Amino acid sequence: MPSVTEILDTMDYGTAPEANGHVRDWLKSHADGFGHFINGAFTKPAHLFDMSNPANGEKLARASQGTAADVDAAVKSARKAFGTWSRLSGHERARHLYAIARLIQKRERFLAVLETMDNGKPIRESRDIDIPLVARHFYHHAGWAELIVDEFPGFEPVGVCGQIIPWNFPLLMLAWKIAPALAAGNTVVLKPAEFTPLTALAFAEICREAGLPPGVVNIVTGDGATGAALVDHPDIGKIAFTGSTEVGRLIRKAAAGSGKKLSLELGGKSPFIVHEDADLDAAVEGVVDAIWFNQGQVCCAGSRILVQEGVAPKFLAKLRRRMETLRVGDPLDKSIDMGAIVDPVQLQRITALVAKGQAEGGTLIQAACDLPTGGNWFAPAIFTDVGPSSTVMDVEIFGPVAAVMTFRTPDEAVQIANHTRYGLSATVWSENINLALDTAARVKAGVVWLNATNLFDAAAGFGGYRESGFGREGGREGMYEYLVPAWEKALKPQAPAKAEPLGAAPAGAVEGALIDRTAKLYIGGKQARPDSGYSYSVYGAKGKVIGQAGLGNRKDIRNAVEAAAKAGAWSTATAHNRAQVLYYIAENLSARSGEFELRLKSMGQSAKDARAEVEASLARIFWYAAQTDKFDGRIHATKSRHVTLAMNEPYGVMGLICPEEMPLLGFVSLVMPVIAMGNRVVAVPSSCQPLAATDLYQVFDTSDVPGGVINIVTGERDELAKTLAEHDEVAALWYMGSAAGSKLVEAASAGNLKPTWVSNGKRRDWLSRQQGQGTDYLRRAVQVKNIWVPYGE
């Protein structure tokens, strides 16, 4: 046995294994296999598949492969339980969530050991990070349940939520999804990953012990086919998925037109930016937490390390030395830094991508550590000599492999950081708080950590931009994912209108009626002829032709999106300045209200209705002008010592497909909240009555609206909607129209996974303040960026 002196000289560690006898006893008690947890009880095991310990290949247990019939039984159970659970008071639901949190705390050691055996992550991560955060989520959301009526007035639970979680944080992802769903009054059918269902099944036992009513939580195990059956089930009201971007696209397409609410937390390729004034030693430790935490199997892993050129050699030398000290081995050893890769399939993927990186000329630097002979192991590694478009800089490896590049200036750092289709997270290291915050504001990511990395808390929203998905988990913003406005939920589908060719004369049309003029498109602050050169007739009262409108096409949409993209200064303008422009719009529209009333009367409206629509439009513009500098972000009260800023950021370029009815008010009701929040728009007005919107050109021209902020393209609305949905530069899209058009938009948006808001053929009352305006419009016009700023010691 070495002496203390010898140990201090060599710094060799002895083993410190965590006992797992209690977990093995639990597994033996289920030697016949696990069934599904449906309606408060476990079903008889059937169609069993094996789960193995990633560290040694040892078979741990067997679980049931869920069928469509199993999913249907679970959904029926959840549907039956929903009525009772949703009618409980928030206080009663809070007591259930609190009981679950307490039981999780009482079983922390058991759950941590089980998680490590099932997933392969080091016990100190399961013990010190995952399981405490699981309990924290249930405590936090018990609070939301208690406050639901006060904090979310006018909102109702969605219904039955289908939730699909990954294998990298099995129990934590379960908590992220189940806790807010139950707090909001929903019931749940959850499918854990087929590699790691054991802690979810242990959680089912906790639910039963806590006295949770049968059917409120249901757990169905299985592979992707089970998940697909859950997505496709018609009685599911909400799908929440965490996983790969590729599968996220498939779910977006499968759910299109179903009316299901959807949130996606997908892949990432997160930048880890080290400025030259950073504390390099601290930043090196940050890399350890960013890419070698959980073996790099983290969607927000800092896998793209960007180091300022002047300090790059020194930083890289420190990083290589630190990497050599990492201990890789038995995850149950409390002194181990890195455990095992979850499955041979994932290990093969990591190995293949690393080989491709080397084949492209990248230099692989890998720690010279002794790896165990059994199980799935990969030594920590970094790549150098790579470019922004190298495979290892572009593709999510989902393993303990980072790629290192240099940059010269902060501008170049941001440019490289944003050179990705993802936007989940970013890390910024600098001792200059101004530089750190400026970088955080410019990086396109949903979460930004300053001088830290991979910090999580139930009080702060987590989620991405771009192809990292949409929606948030955690915090106030995460609660909205499981709620819906009561008025919106109550709307009934409208019978689809008979489709008529655009410009076709209605029955009884007046032949040879006077044509006023042809309204052009409005692109980049200028009137423009449509690319096709064609126009169509617009009919008004008694079938009289009241004008012509340009027939826009794909190229016109492309031109409008380009103009909107160039108007980026609007997104960085102060809220006060944007508010002034909206007030100018209202002022100038008011001065010409008589003209707009006449226009609406020419379309067949009564004088009373025309006046009401114009007055409502004016009031709506004033309301959004007032909200522009008052719809604030928040500072979340996270558990750690941080000021966690929840900043409302504009999407950028948004597409708006306005309703056919109320052609002026419907247009104003969509455009104003979107530009108030700093977005630029490409709007398609009512196709049958577009002239009320095109009459606004001169109002915009005289109201200091910068060119490109508002672009209007008239024509076949669903054809133009599809083009906007498919356009990668369009970051979000609202569609108010038919059920078929809603499905088309949702399916076509899967390309860049833009968030959509569609009406599914349900017509709202645009004159209603409750339905036609509100903070819900503003909330949907922004994406929340959570910036973690160190605060205190």
Short mmCIF file of N, CA and C in Angstrom, two decimals, residues 467 553-565 653-655 682 719-733 745 748-754:
data_model
loop_
_atom_site.label_atom_id
_atom_site.label_comp_id
_atom_site.label_asym_id
_atom_site.label_seq_id
_atom_site.Cartn_x
_atom_site.Cartn_y
_atom_site.Cartn_z
N GLU A 467 -32.28 25.28 -36.37
CA GLU A 467 -32.57 23.85 -36.44
C GLU A 467 -32.31 23.13 -35.13
N ASN A 553 -45.38 35.70 -57.20
CA ASN A 553 -44.93 34.31 -57.33
C ASN A 553 -43.70 34.07 -56.45
N ARG A 554 -43.06 32.92 -56.66
CA ARG A 554 -41.92 32.52 -55.86
C ARG A 554 -40.79 33.55 -55.90
N LYS A 555 -40.54 34.12 -57.07
CA LYS A 555 -39.46 35.09 -57.18
C LYS A 555 -39.78 36.36 -56.40
N ASP A 556 -41.04 36.76 -56.41
CA ASP A 556 -41.42 37.94 -55.64
C ASP A 556 -41.22 37.70 -54.14
N ILE A 557 -41.55 36.51 -53.68
CA ILE A 557 -41.30 36.17 -52.27
C ILE A 557 -39.81 36.22 -51.99
N ARG A 558 -39.01 35.68 -52.90
CA ARG A 558 -37.56 35.71 -52.73
C ARG A 558 -37.05 37.14 -52.62
N ASN A 559 -37.55 38.02 -53.49
CA ASN A 559 -37.12 39.42 -53.44
C ASN A 559 -37.55 40.10 -52.15
N ALA A 560 -38.77 39.77 -51.70
CA ALA A 560 -39.27 40.37 -50.46
C ALA A 560 -38.46 39.90 -49.25
N VAL A 561 -38.11 38.62 -49.23
CA VAL A 561 -37.31 38.09 -48.12
C VAL A 561 -35.93 38.72 -48.12
N GLU A 562 -35.34 38.90 -49.30
CA GLU A 562 -34.03 39.55 -49.38
C GLU A 562 -34.10 40.98 -48.86
N ALA A 563 -35.17 41.68 -49.22
CA ALA A 563 -35.32 43.06 -48.74
C ALA A 563 -35.49 43.09 -47.22
N ALA A 564 -36.25 42.14 -46.70
CA ALA A 564 -36.45 42.08 -45.25
C ALA A 564 -35.14 41.74 -44.54
N ALA A 565 -34.36 40.83 -45.12
CA ALA A 565 -33.08 40.45 -44.51
C ALA A 565 -32.12 41.63 -44.43
N VAL A 653 -36.65 37.62 -39.91
CA VAL A 653 -37.64 37.71 -40.99
C VAL A 653 -38.79 36.75 -40.70
N MET A 654 -39.99 37.27 -40.65
CA MET A 654 -41.18 36.44 -40.41
C MET A 654 -42.14 36.54 -41.59
N GLY A 655 -42.78 35.42 -41.88
CA GLY A 655 -43.82 35.38 -42.89
C GLY A 655 -45.19 35.43 -42.24
N VAL A 682 -42.71 39.65 -44.28
CA VAL A 682 -43.24 39.48 -45.63
C VAL A 682 -44.68 39.02 -45.44
N GLU A 719 -50.22 29.20 -52.17
CA GLU A 719 -49.01 29.01 -52.98
C GLU A 719 -47.86 29.86 -52.42
N LEU A 720 -48.17 31.09 -52.06
CA LEU A 720 -47.15 31.97 -51.46
C LEU A 720 -46.78 31.49 -50.07
N ALA A 721 -47.75 30.95 -49.34
CA ALA A 721 -47.47 30.44 -47.99
C ALA A 721 -46.49 29.28 -48.05
N LYS A 722 -46.65 28.41 -49.00
CA LYS A 722 -45.74 27.27 -49.14
C LYS A 722 -44.32 27.75 -49.43
N THR A 723 -44.21 28.75 -50.28
CA THR A 723 -42.88 29.29 -50.59
C THR A 723 -42.24 29.91 -49.36
N LEU A 724 -43.01 30.65 -48.59
CA LEU A 724 -42.47 31.23 -47.36
C LEU A 724 -42.08 30.14 -46.36
N ALA A 725 -42.90 29.09 -46.26
CA ALA A 725 -42.60 28.02 -45.32
C ALA A 725 -41.32 27.28 -45.70
N GLU A 726 -41.04 27.18 -46.96
CA GLU A 726 -39.86 26.45 -47.42
C GLU A 726 -38.60 27.32 -47.42
N HIS A 727 -38.74 28.63 -47.29
CA HIS A 727 -37.60 29.54 -47.40
C HIS A 727 -36.77 29.49 -46.12
N ASP A 728 -35.48 29.19 -46.25
CA ASP A 728 -34.63 29.04 -45.07
C ASP A 728 -34.37 30.35 -44.35
N GLU A 729 -34.50 31.48 -45.05
CA GLU A 729 -34.23 32.78 -44.41
C GLU A 729 -35.43 33.26 -43.60
N VAL A 730 -36.58 32.65 -43.82
CA VAL A 730 -37.77 32.99 -43.03
C VAL A 730 -37.69 32.20 -41.73
N ALA A 731 -37.63 32.92 -40.60
CA ALA A 731 -37.35 32.28 -39.31
C ALA A 731 -38.60 31.83 -38.57
N ALA A 732 -39.76 32.38 -38.90
CA ALA A 732 -41.02 32.00 -38.27
C ALA A 732 -42.15 32.37 -39.20
N LEU A 733 -43.29 31.70 -39.04
CA LEU A 733 -44.39 31.89 -39.99
C LEU A 733 -45.72 31.76 -39.26
N VAL A 745 -48.48 24.42 -44.48
CA VAL A 745 -47.45 25.29 -43.89
C VAL A 745 -46.61 24.52 -42.87
N ALA A 748 -44.32 22.00 -44.70
CA ALA A 748 -43.26 22.64 -45.49
C ALA A 748 -42.23 23.33 -44.61
N SER A 749 -42.61 23.65 -43.37
CA SER A 749 -41.68 24.35 -42.48
C SER A 749 -40.62 23.43 -41.89
N ALA A 750 -40.71 22.14 -42.13
CA ALA A 750 -39.77 21.18 -41.54
C ALA A 750 -38.35 21.37 -42.06
N GLY A 751 -38.19 22.07 -43.18
CA GLY A 751 -36.86 22.25 -43.75
C GLY A 751 -35.89 22.89 -42.79
N ASN A 752 -36.23 24.09 -42.31
CA ASN A 752 -35.35 24.74 -41.33
C ASN A 752 -36.00 24.78 -39.95
N LEU A 753 -37.09 23.97 -39.79
CA LEU A 753 -37.77 23.81 -38.50
C LEU A 753 -38.18 25.15 -37.89
N LYS A 754 -38.71 26.02 -38.74
CA LYS A 754 -39.19 27.30 -38.24
C LYS A 754 -40.45 27.10 -37.40
#
